[in-house]
Amino acid sequence: SLYSRRLMKEIKDALASDNGKYVADPRGLGVRAAGRNDQTGTSTLVIVTLDKSTGLLRSANIGDSGYMIIRRNAARKFELVFRSEEQQHSFNFPFQIGTNGDNPADADVKQHNVLPGDVIIVGSDGLFDNMYNENIINVVNKEWERSSGNLQSVANALLEETYKLSLDKVFVSPFALHAKQNNLYFRGGKSDDITIVLG
């Protein structure tokens, strides 16, 4: 945890020193933070920035954490606009930066035009290994209506459902499905760290 905590501190410090520069260059932000991190360890990293003046969302993602953009349709229900792809050397072997790790400059970089009312879901692999896109959107739609759009309530609902599925021994989780596609046997959800941020 020392490596990932230091990584976050370096990101926070860089944004405080030159917010505009790094909002426009999330990959550069990750490269700078990794270069200043002298702790031993490795981490996946997903950085998502929003230019409020243009509505431009930029991302730099390395490893199997990721993000989704969802948008309400004419029926006022959320649907998927975009979902990031994992970067893996092989099954369950994600890219990671840090000690003997991958180059942070190899992060997958994307740019999106987002609209008022869009919801961005950023999560660790604990979320995406246990929840299919449809599961996530169903939970968001249900909790959004129940809580009148309270993002913390929606994040909590996603966390509770993800945690429940991670402990389910018979659920065919996304992780179990990917294992099968790689000729490996795995059954149920995958217990893992679960981090979820909504904006």
mmCIF file with all atom_site columns, C-alpha atoms in Angstrom, residues 3-199:
data_model
loop_
_atom_site.group_PDB
_atom_site.id
_atom_site.type_symbol
_atom_site.label_atom_id
_atom_site.label_alt_id
_atom_site.label_comp_id
_atom_site.label_asym_id
_atom_site.label_entity_id
_atom_site.label_seq_id
_atom_site.pdbx_PDB_ins_code
_atom_site.Cartn_x
_atom_site.Cartn_y
_atom_site.Cartn_z
_atom_site.occupancy
_atom_site.B_iso_or_equiv
_atom_site.pdbx_formal_charge
_atom_site.auth_seq_id
_atom_site.auth_comp_id
_atom_site.auth_asym_id
_atom_site.auth_atom_id
_atom_site.pdbx_PDB_model_num
ATOM 1   C CA . TYR A 1 3   ? 3.554   2.522   -3.273  1.00 0.00 ? 3   TYR A CA 1
ATOM 2   C CA . SER A 1 4   ? -0.057  3.288   -4.215  1.00 0.00 ? 4   SER A CA 1
ATOM 3   C CA . ARG A 1 5   ? -0.478  5.817   -1.384  1.00 0.00 ? 5   ARG A CA 1
ATOM 4   C CA . ARG A 1 6   ? 2.652   7.651   -2.456  1.00 0.00 ? 6   ARG A CA 1
ATOM 5   C CA . LEU A 1 7   ? 1.442   7.563   -6.062  1.00 0.00 ? 7   LEU A CA 1
ATOM 6   C CA . MET A 1 8   ? -1.787  9.300   -5.020  1.00 0.00 ? 8   MET A CA 1
ATOM 7   C CA . LYS A 1 9   ? 0.131   11.900  -2.994  1.00 0.00 ? 9   LYS A CA 1
ATOM 8   C CA . GLU A 1 10  ? 2.329   12.698  -5.982  1.00 0.00 ? 10  GLU A CA 1
ATOM 9   C CA . ILE A 1 11  ? -0.736  13.049  -8.218  1.00 0.00 ? 11  ILE A CA 1
ATOM 10  C CA . LYS A 1 12  ? -2.408  15.349  -5.703  1.00 0.00 ? 12  LYS A CA 1
ATOM 11  C CA . ASP A 1 13  ? 0.738   17.488  -5.384  1.00 0.00 ? 13  ASP A CA 1
ATOM 12  C CA . ALA A 1 14  ? 1.138   17.744  -9.173  1.00 0.00 ? 14  ALA A CA 1
ATOM 13  C CA . LEU A 1 15  ? -2.466  18.858  -9.621  1.00 0.00 ? 15  LEU A CA 1
ATOM 14  C CA . ALA A 1 16  ? -1.999  21.458  -6.897  1.00 0.00 ? 16  ALA A CA 1
ATOM 15  C CA . SER A 1 17  ? 1.132   22.809  -8.606  1.00 0.00 ? 17  SER A CA 1
ATOM 16  C CA . ASP A 1 18  ? -0.239  22.990  -12.169 1.00 0.00 ? 18  ASP A CA 1
ATOM 17  C CA . ASN A 1 19  ? -3.849  21.865  -12.437 1.00 0.00 ? 19  ASN A CA 1
ATOM 18  C CA . GLY A 1 20  ? -4.428  23.050  -15.995 1.00 0.00 ? 20  GLY A CA 1
ATOM 19  C CA . LYS A 1 21  ? -1.378  21.280  -17.390 1.00 0.00 ? 21  LYS A CA 1
ATOM 20  C CA . TYR A 1 22  ? -2.249  17.912  -15.898 1.00 0.00 ? 22  TYR A CA 1
ATOM 21  C CA . VAL A 1 23  ? -6.000  18.074  -16.509 1.00 0.00 ? 23  VAL A CA 1
ATOM 22  C CA . ALA A 1 24  ? -5.021  18.284  -20.176 1.00 0.00 ? 24  ALA A CA 1
ATOM 23  C CA . ASP A 1 25  ? -2.419  15.507  -19.867 1.00 0.00 ? 25  ASP A CA 1
ATOM 24  C CA . PRO A 1 26  ? -3.419  12.682  -17.504 1.00 0.00 ? 26  PRO A CA 1
ATOM 25  C CA . ARG A 1 27  ? -0.751  10.377  -18.944 1.00 0.00 ? 27  ARG A CA 1
ATOM 26  C CA . GLY A 1 28  ? 1.905   12.986  -18.181 1.00 0.00 ? 28  GLY A CA 1
ATOM 27  C CA . LEU A 1 29  ? 0.482   13.221  -14.677 1.00 0.00 ? 29  LEU A CA 1
ATOM 28  C CA . GLY A 1 30  ? 0.887   9.468   -14.212 1.00 0.00 ? 30  GLY A CA 1
ATOM 29  C CA . VAL A 1 31  ? 4.427   9.520   -15.628 1.00 0.00 ? 31  VAL A CA 1
ATOM 30  C CA . ARG A 1 32  ? 5.418   12.359  -13.278 1.00 0.00 ? 32  ARG A CA 1
ATOM 31  C CA . ALA A 1 33  ? 3.865   10.718  -10.226 1.00 0.00 ? 33  ALA A CA 1
ATOM 32  C CA . ALA A 1 34  ? 5.480   7.347   -10.943 1.00 0.00 ? 34  ALA A CA 1
ATOM 33  C CA . GLY A 1 35  ? 8.857   8.996   -11.547 1.00 0.00 ? 35  GLY A CA 1
ATOM 34  C CA . ARG A 1 36  ? 8.748   10.666  -8.132  1.00 0.00 ? 36  ARG A CA 1
ATOM 35  C CA . ASN A 1 37  ? 7.648   7.548   -6.269  1.00 0.00 ? 37  ASN A CA 1
ATOM 36  C CA . ASP A 1 38  ? 10.605  5.885   -4.545  1.00 0.00 ? 38  ASP A CA 1
ATOM 37  C CA . GLN A 1 39  ? 8.536   3.318   -2.636  1.00 0.00 ? 39  GLN A CA 1
ATOM 38  C CA . THR A 1 40  ? 8.819   -0.384  -3.454  1.00 0.00 ? 40  THR A CA 1
ATOM 39  C CA . GLY A 1 41  ? 5.701   -1.890  -4.971  1.00 0.00 ? 41  GLY A CA 1
ATOM 40  C CA . THR A 1 42  ? 3.422   -1.800  -7.984  1.00 0.00 ? 42  THR A CA 1
ATOM 41  C CA . SER A 1 43  ? -0.044  -0.542  -8.824  1.00 0.00 ? 43  SER A CA 1
ATOM 42  C CA . THR A 1 44  ? -2.528  -0.281  -11.622 1.00 0.00 ? 44  THR A CA 1
ATOM 43  C CA . LEU A 1 45  ? -3.586  3.303   -12.312 1.00 0.00 ? 45  LEU A CA 1
ATOM 44  C CA . VAL A 1 46  ? -6.553  5.006   -13.910 1.00 0.00 ? 46  VAL A CA 1
ATOM 45  C CA . ILE A 1 47  ? -6.655  8.799   -14.103 1.00 0.00 ? 47  ILE A CA 1
ATOM 46  C CA . VAL A 1 48  ? -9.734  10.609  -15.393 1.00 0.00 ? 48  VAL A CA 1
ATOM 47  C CA . THR A 1 49  ? -9.767  14.404  -15.732 1.00 0.00 ? 49  THR A CA 1
ATOM 48  C CA . LEU A 1 50  ? -12.554 16.772  -16.724 1.00 0.00 ? 50  LEU A CA 1
ATOM 49  C CA . ASP A 1 51  ? -12.090 20.154  -18.384 1.00 0.00 ? 51  ASP A CA 1
ATOM 50  C CA . LYS A 1 52  ? -15.167 21.923  -17.074 1.00 0.00 ? 52  LYS A CA 1
ATOM 51  C CA . SER A 1 53  ? -14.959 24.695  -19.661 1.00 0.00 ? 53  SER A CA 1
ATOM 52  C CA . THR A 1 54  ? -15.116 22.350  -22.659 1.00 0.00 ? 54  THR A CA 1
ATOM 53  C CA . GLY A 1 55  ? -16.787 19.214  -21.265 1.00 0.00 ? 55  GLY A CA 1
ATOM 54  C CA . LEU A 1 56  ? -13.778 17.205  -22.408 1.00 0.00 ? 56  LEU A CA 1
ATOM 55  C CA . LEU A 1 57  ? -13.006 14.095  -20.373 1.00 0.00 ? 57  LEU A CA 1
ATOM 56  C CA . ARG A 1 58  ? -9.497  12.693  -20.724 1.00 0.00 ? 58  ARG A CA 1
ATOM 57  C CA . SER A 1 59  ? -8.151  9.449   -19.328 1.00 0.00 ? 59  SER A CA 1
ATOM 58  C CA . ALA A 1 60  ? -4.948  7.490   -18.894 1.00 0.00 ? 60  ALA A CA 1
ATOM 59  C CA . ASN A 1 61  ? -5.391  3.881   -17.829 1.00 0.00 ? 61  ASN A CA 1
ATOM 60  C CA . ILE A 1 62  ? -2.805  1.220   -17.149 1.00 0.00 ? 62  ILE A CA 1
ATOM 61  C CA . GLY A 1 63  ? -3.841  -2.219  -15.909 1.00 0.00 ? 63  GLY A CA 1
ATOM 62  C CA . ASP A 1 64  ? -7.214  -3.703  -15.059 1.00 0.00 ? 64  ASP A CA 1
ATOM 63  C CA . SER A 1 65  ? -8.823  -0.822  -13.216 1.00 0.00 ? 65  SER A CA 1
ATOM 64  C CA . GLY A 1 66  ? -11.057 1.237   -15.474 1.00 0.00 ? 66  GLY A CA 1
ATOM 65  C CA . TYR A 1 67  ? -14.004 3.522   -16.002 1.00 0.00 ? 67  TYR A CA 1
ATOM 66  C CA . MET A 1 68  ? -17.410 3.787   -17.617 1.00 0.00 ? 68  MET A CA 1
ATOM 67  C CA . ILE A 1 69  ? -19.400 6.699   -18.988 1.00 0.00 ? 69  ILE A CA 1
ATOM 68  C CA . ILE A 1 70  ? -23.167 6.315   -18.744 1.00 0.00 ? 70  ILE A CA 1
ATOM 69  C CA . ARG A 1 71  ? -25.883 8.668   -19.999 1.00 0.00 ? 71  ARG A CA 1
ATOM 70  C CA . ARG A 1 72  ? -29.633 8.905   -19.561 1.00 0.00 ? 72  ARG A CA 1
ATOM 71  C CA . ASN A 1 73  ? -31.722 8.064   -22.610 1.00 0.00 ? 73  ASN A CA 1
ATOM 72  C CA . ALA A 1 74  ? -35.130 9.398   -23.668 1.00 0.00 ? 74  ALA A CA 1
ATOM 73  C CA . ALA A 1 75  ? -36.767 7.117   -21.091 1.00 0.00 ? 75  ALA A CA 1
ATOM 74  C CA . ARG A 1 76  ? -34.552 8.722   -18.374 1.00 0.00 ? 76  ARG A CA 1
ATOM 75  C CA . LYS A 1 77  ? -32.645 5.485   -17.814 1.00 0.00 ? 77  LYS A CA 1
ATOM 76  C CA . PHE A 1 78  ? -28.870 5.270   -17.884 1.00 0.00 ? 78  PHE A CA 1
ATOM 77  C CA . GLU A 1 79  ? -27.174 3.354   -20.669 1.00 0.00 ? 79  GLU A CA 1
ATOM 78  C CA . LEU A 1 80  ? -23.565 2.693   -21.555 1.00 0.00 ? 80  LEU A CA 1
ATOM 79  C CA . VAL A 1 81  ? -21.692 5.272   -23.633 1.00 0.00 ? 81  VAL A CA 1
ATOM 80  C CA . PHE A 1 82  ? -18.148 3.947   -23.107 1.00 0.00 ? 82  PHE A CA 1
ATOM 81  C CA . ARG A 1 83  ? -16.241 1.355   -21.094 1.00 0.00 ? 83  ARG A CA 1
ATOM 82  C CA . SER A 1 84  ? -12.444 1.288   -20.950 1.00 0.00 ? 84  SER A CA 1
ATOM 83  C CA . GLU A 1 85  ? -10.524 -1.856  -21.877 1.00 0.00 ? 85  GLU A CA 1
ATOM 84  C CA . GLU A 1 86  ? -8.167  -3.699  -19.555 1.00 0.00 ? 86  GLU A CA 1
ATOM 85  C CA . GLN A 1 87  ? -4.467  -3.825  -20.292 1.00 0.00 ? 87  GLN A CA 1
ATOM 86  C CA . GLN A 1 88  ? -3.156  -7.309  -19.511 1.00 0.00 ? 88  GLN A CA 1
ATOM 87  C CA . HIS A 1 89  ? -0.013  -9.202  -20.423 1.00 0.00 ? 89  HIS A CA 1
ATOM 88  C CA . SER A 1 90  ? -2.082  -12.377 -20.045 1.00 0.00 ? 90  SER A CA 1
ATOM 89  C CA . PHE A 1 91  ? -5.103  -13.497 -18.042 1.00 0.00 ? 91  PHE A CA 1
ATOM 90  C CA . ASN A 1 92  ? -4.980  -12.124 -14.465 1.00 0.00 ? 92  ASN A CA 1
ATOM 91  C CA . PHE A 1 93  ? -1.589  -10.515 -15.195 1.00 0.00 ? 93  PHE A CA 1
ATOM 92  C CA . PRO A 1 94  ? -2.402  -6.811  -15.635 1.00 0.00 ? 94  PRO A CA 1
ATOM 93  C CA . PHE A 1 95  ? -0.020  -4.071  -16.594 1.00 0.00 ? 95  PHE A CA 1
ATOM 94  C CA . GLN A 1 96  ? 1.273   -2.324  -13.456 1.00 0.00 ? 96  GLN A CA 1
ATOM 95  C CA . ILE A 1 97  ? 3.613   0.554   -12.840 1.00 0.00 ? 97  ILE A CA 1
ATOM 96  C CA . GLY A 1 98  ? 6.254   0.560   -10.120 1.00 0.00 ? 98  GLY A CA 1
ATOM 97  C CA . THR A 1 99  ? 9.116   -1.730  -9.105  1.00 0.00 ? 99  THR A CA 1
ATOM 98  C CA . ASN A 1 100 ? 10.153  -3.694  -12.209 1.00 0.00 ? 100 ASN A CA 1
ATOM 99  C CA . GLY A 1 101 ? 6.762   -2.774  -13.665 1.00 0.00 ? 101 GLY A CA 1
ATOM 100 C CA . ASP A 1 102 ? 5.479   -1.391  -16.935 1.00 0.00 ? 102 ASP A CA 1
ATOM 101 C CA . ASN A 1 103 ? 6.239   2.041   -18.328 1.00 0.00 ? 103 ASN A CA 1
ATOM 102 C CA . PRO A 1 104 ? 3.564   4.550   -17.224 1.00 0.00 ? 104 PRO A CA 1
ATOM 103 C CA . ALA A 1 105 ? 3.933   6.190   -20.646 1.00 0.00 ? 105 ALA A CA 1
ATOM 104 C CA . ASP A 1 106 ? 2.287   3.035   -22.080 1.00 0.00 ? 106 ASP A CA 1
ATOM 105 C CA . ALA A 1 107 ? -1.035  3.956   -20.476 1.00 0.00 ? 107 ALA A CA 1
ATOM 106 C CA . ASP A 1 108 ? -4.054  3.736   -22.775 1.00 0.00 ? 108 ASP A CA 1
ATOM 107 C CA . VAL A 1 109 ? -5.144  7.325   -23.457 1.00 0.00 ? 109 VAL A CA 1
ATOM 108 C CA . LYS A 1 110 ? -8.678  8.344   -24.443 1.00 0.00 ? 110 LYS A CA 1
ATOM 109 C CA . GLN A 1 111 ? -10.669 11.537  -24.883 1.00 0.00 ? 111 GLN A CA 1
ATOM 110 C CA . HIS A 1 112 ? -14.459 11.938  -24.694 1.00 0.00 ? 112 HIS A CA 1
ATOM 111 C CA . ASN A 1 113 ? -17.001 14.697  -25.058 1.00 0.00 ? 113 ASN A CA 1
ATOM 112 C CA . VAL A 1 114 ? -19.288 14.388  -22.057 1.00 0.00 ? 114 VAL A CA 1
ATOM 113 C CA . LEU A 1 115 ? -22.619 16.084  -21.440 1.00 0.00 ? 115 LEU A CA 1
ATOM 114 C CA . PRO A 1 116 ? -24.242 17.568  -18.352 1.00 0.00 ? 116 PRO A CA 1
ATOM 115 C CA . GLY A 1 117 ? -25.866 14.732  -16.449 1.00 0.00 ? 117 GLY A CA 1
ATOM 116 C CA . ASP A 1 118 ? -23.422 12.044  -17.595 1.00 0.00 ? 118 ASP A CA 1
ATOM 117 C CA . VAL A 1 119 ? -22.136 9.823   -14.807 1.00 0.00 ? 119 VAL A CA 1
ATOM 118 C CA . ILE A 1 120 ? -18.547 8.585   -14.748 1.00 0.00 ? 120 ILE A CA 1
ATOM 119 C CA . ILE A 1 121 ? -17.867 5.388   -12.802 1.00 0.00 ? 121 ILE A CA 1
ATOM 120 C CA . VAL A 1 122 ? -14.207 4.735   -11.997 1.00 0.00 ? 122 VAL A CA 1
ATOM 121 C CA . GLY A 1 123 ? -13.357 1.444   -10.336 1.00 0.00 ? 123 GLY A CA 1
ATOM 122 C CA . SER A 1 124 ? -10.687 -1.051  -9.449  1.00 0.00 ? 124 SER A CA 1
ATOM 123 C CA . ASP A 1 125 ? -10.733 -4.588  -10.810 1.00 0.00 ? 125 ASP A CA 1
ATOM 124 C CA . GLY A 1 126 ? -12.724 -5.635  -7.743  1.00 0.00 ? 126 GLY A CA 1
ATOM 125 C CA . LEU A 1 127 ? -15.704 -3.897  -9.365  1.00 0.00 ? 127 LEU A CA 1
ATOM 126 C CA . PHE A 1 128 ? -15.209 -5.042  -12.943 1.00 0.00 ? 128 PHE A CA 1
ATOM 127 C CA . ASP A 1 129 ? -14.234 -8.639  -12.075 1.00 0.00 ? 129 ASP A CA 1
ATOM 128 C CA . ASN A 1 130 ? -17.563 -9.095  -10.281 1.00 0.00 ? 130 ASN A CA 1
ATOM 129 C CA . MET A 1 131 ? -20.046 -6.868  -12.103 1.00 0.00 ? 131 MET A CA 1
ATOM 130 C CA . TYR A 1 132 ? -21.053 -6.983  -15.745 1.00 0.00 ? 132 TYR A CA 1
ATOM 131 C CA . ASN A 1 133 ? -21.844 -3.662  -17.430 1.00 0.00 ? 133 ASN A CA 1
ATOM 132 C CA . GLU A 1 134 ? -25.563 -4.458  -17.301 1.00 0.00 ? 134 GLU A CA 1
ATOM 133 C CA . ASN A 1 135 ? -25.357 -5.227  -13.561 1.00 0.00 ? 135 ASN A CA 1
ATOM 134 C CA . ILE A 1 136 ? -23.669 -1.899  -12.876 1.00 0.00 ? 136 ILE A CA 1
ATOM 135 C CA . ILE A 1 137 ? -26.180 0.084   -14.936 1.00 0.00 ? 137 ILE A CA 1
ATOM 136 C CA . ASN A 1 138 ? -29.143 -1.715  -13.334 1.00 0.00 ? 138 ASN A CA 1
ATOM 137 C CA . VAL A 1 139 ? -27.885 -0.863  -9.850  1.00 0.00 ? 139 VAL A CA 1
ATOM 138 C CA . VAL A 1 140 ? -27.289 2.760   -10.857 1.00 0.00 ? 140 VAL A CA 1
ATOM 139 C CA . ASN A 1 141 ? -30.776 3.119   -12.364 1.00 0.00 ? 141 ASN A CA 1
ATOM 140 C CA . LYS A 1 142 ? -32.466 1.596   -9.326  1.00 0.00 ? 142 LYS A CA 1
ATOM 141 C CA . GLU A 1 143 ? -30.511 3.555   -6.718  1.00 0.00 ? 143 GLU A CA 1
ATOM 142 C CA . TRP A 1 144 ? -30.610 6.778   -8.744  1.00 0.00 ? 144 TRP A CA 1
ATOM 143 C CA . GLU A 1 145 ? -34.390 6.729   -8.642  1.00 0.00 ? 145 GLU A CA 1
ATOM 144 C CA . ARG A 1 146 ? -34.531 5.698   -4.972  1.00 0.00 ? 146 ARG A CA 1
ATOM 145 C CA . SER A 1 147 ? -32.022 8.323   -3.796  1.00 0.00 ? 147 SER A CA 1
ATOM 146 C CA . SER A 1 148 ? -32.968 11.133  -6.220  1.00 0.00 ? 148 SER A CA 1
ATOM 147 C CA . GLY A 1 149 ? -29.544 11.021  -7.836  1.00 0.00 ? 149 GLY A CA 1
ATOM 148 C CA . ASN A 1 150 ? -27.364 11.010  -4.717  1.00 0.00 ? 150 ASN A CA 1
ATOM 149 C CA . LEU A 1 151 ? -23.958 9.883   -6.026  1.00 0.00 ? 151 LEU A CA 1
ATOM 150 C CA . GLN A 1 152 ? -22.757 8.649   -2.635  1.00 0.00 ? 152 GLN A CA 1
ATOM 151 C CA . SER A 1 153 ? -25.850 6.471   -2.291  1.00 0.00 ? 153 SER A CA 1
ATOM 152 C CA . VAL A 1 154 ? -25.309 5.096   -5.791  1.00 0.00 ? 154 VAL A CA 1
ATOM 153 C CA . ALA A 1 155 ? -21.630 4.368   -5.037  1.00 0.00 ? 155 ALA A CA 1
ATOM 154 C CA . ASN A 1 156 ? -22.621 2.628   -1.794  1.00 0.00 ? 156 ASN A CA 1
ATOM 155 C CA . ALA A 1 157 ? -25.227 0.521   -3.608  1.00 0.00 ? 157 ALA A CA 1
ATOM 156 C CA . LEU A 1 158 ? -22.642 -0.505  -6.215  1.00 0.00 ? 158 LEU A CA 1
ATOM 157 C CA . LEU A 1 159 ? -20.164 -1.373  -3.488  1.00 0.00 ? 159 LEU A CA 1
ATOM 158 C CA . GLU A 1 160 ? -22.676 -3.503  -1.578  1.00 0.00 ? 160 GLU A CA 1
ATOM 159 C CA . GLU A 1 161 ? -23.740 -5.432  -4.681  1.00 0.00 ? 161 GLU A CA 1
ATOM 160 C CA . THR A 1 162 ? -20.147 -5.921  -5.830  1.00 0.00 ? 162 THR A CA 1
ATOM 161 C CA . TYR A 1 163 ? -19.079 -7.176  -2.412  1.00 0.00 ? 163 TYR A CA 1
ATOM 162 C CA . LYS A 1 164 ? -22.043 -9.571  -2.254  1.00 0.00 ? 164 LYS A CA 1
ATOM 163 C CA . LEU A 1 165 ? -21.220 -11.023 -5.674  1.00 0.00 ? 165 LEU A CA 1
ATOM 164 C CA . SER A 1 166 ? -17.515 -11.304 -4.818  1.00 0.00 ? 166 SER A CA 1
ATOM 165 C CA . LEU A 1 167 ? -18.462 -13.772 -2.072  1.00 0.00 ? 167 LEU A CA 1
ATOM 166 C CA . ASP A 1 168 ? -20.964 -15.743 -4.170  1.00 0.00 ? 168 ASP A CA 1
ATOM 167 C CA . LYS A 1 169 ? -19.493 -19.201 -4.786  1.00 0.00 ? 169 LYS A CA 1
ATOM 168 C CA . VAL A 1 170 ? -21.708 -20.110 -7.767  1.00 0.00 ? 170 VAL A CA 1
ATOM 169 C CA . PHE A 1 171 ? -22.147 -16.797 -9.621  1.00 0.00 ? 171 PHE A CA 1
ATOM 170 C CA . VAL A 1 172 ? -20.571 -16.837 -13.087 1.00 0.00 ? 172 VAL A CA 1
ATOM 171 C CA . SER A 1 173 ? -18.640 -13.616 -12.579 1.00 0.00 ? 173 SER A CA 1
ATOM 172 C CA . PRO A 1 174 ? -16.854 -11.731 -15.364 1.00 0.00 ? 174 PRO A CA 1
ATOM 173 C CA . PHE A 1 175 ? -13.614 -13.037 -13.846 1.00 0.00 ? 175 PHE A CA 1
ATOM 174 C CA . ALA A 1 176 ? -14.878 -16.629 -13.970 1.00 0.00 ? 176 ALA A CA 1
ATOM 175 C CA . LEU A 1 177 ? -16.001 -16.151 -17.562 1.00 0.00 ? 177 LEU A CA 1
ATOM 176 C CA . HIS A 1 178 ? -12.591 -14.773 -18.577 1.00 0.00 ? 178 HIS A CA 1
ATOM 177 C CA . ALA A 1 179 ? -10.899 -17.682 -16.798 1.00 0.00 ? 179 ALA A CA 1
ATOM 178 C CA . LYS A 1 180 ? -12.989 -20.132 -18.824 1.00 0.00 ? 180 LYS A CA 1
ATOM 179 C CA . GLN A 1 181 ? -12.073 -18.304 -22.041 1.00 0.00 ? 181 GLN A CA 1
ATOM 180 C CA . ASN A 1 182 ? -8.433  -18.922 -21.067 1.00 0.00 ? 182 ASN A CA 1
ATOM 181 C CA . ASN A 1 183 ? -9.017  -22.649 -20.393 1.00 0.00 ? 183 ASN A CA 1
ATOM 182 C CA . LEU A 1 184 ? -8.860  -22.198 -16.619 1.00 0.00 ? 184 LEU A CA 1
ATOM 183 C CA . TYR A 1 185 ? -11.402 -23.269 -14.049 1.00 0.00 ? 185 TYR A CA 1
ATOM 184 C CA . PHE A 1 186 ? -12.694 -20.656 -11.644 1.00 0.00 ? 186 PHE A CA 1
ATOM 185 C CA . ARG A 1 187 ? -16.126 -20.579 -10.073 1.00 0.00 ? 187 ARG A CA 1
ATOM 186 C CA . GLY A 1 188 ? -17.967 -17.743 -8.355  1.00 0.00 ? 188 GLY A CA 1
ATOM 187 C CA . GLY A 1 189 ? -17.109 -14.142 -7.604  1.00 0.00 ? 189 GLY A CA 1
ATOM 188 C CA . LYS A 1 190 ? -13.582 -12.883 -7.016  1.00 0.00 ? 190 LYS A CA 1
ATOM 189 C CA . SER A 1 191 ? -12.675 -11.504 -3.596  1.00 0.00 ? 191 SER A CA 1
ATOM 190 C CA . ASP A 1 192 ? -10.539 -8.447  -4.173  1.00 0.00 ? 192 ASP A CA 1
ATOM 191 C CA . ASP A 1 193 ? -10.097 -4.824  -3.188  1.00 0.00 ? 193 ASP A CA 1
ATOM 192 C CA . ILE A 1 194 ? -13.112 -2.826  -4.371  1.00 0.00 ? 194 ILE A CA 1
ATOM 193 C CA . THR A 1 195 ? -12.720 0.881   -5.057  1.00 0.00 ? 195 THR A CA 1
ATOM 194 C CA . ILE A 1 196 ? -15.517 2.866   -6.708  1.00 0.00 ? 196 ILE A CA 1
ATOM 195 C CA . VAL A 1 197 ? -15.622 6.605   -7.438  1.00 0.00 ? 197 VAL A CA 1
ATOM 196 C CA . LEU A 1 198 ? -18.564 8.340   -9.132  1.00 0.00 ? 198 LEU A CA 1
ATOM 197 C CA . GLY A 1 199 ? -18.730 11.791  -10.679 1.00 0.00 ? 199 GLY A CA 1
#
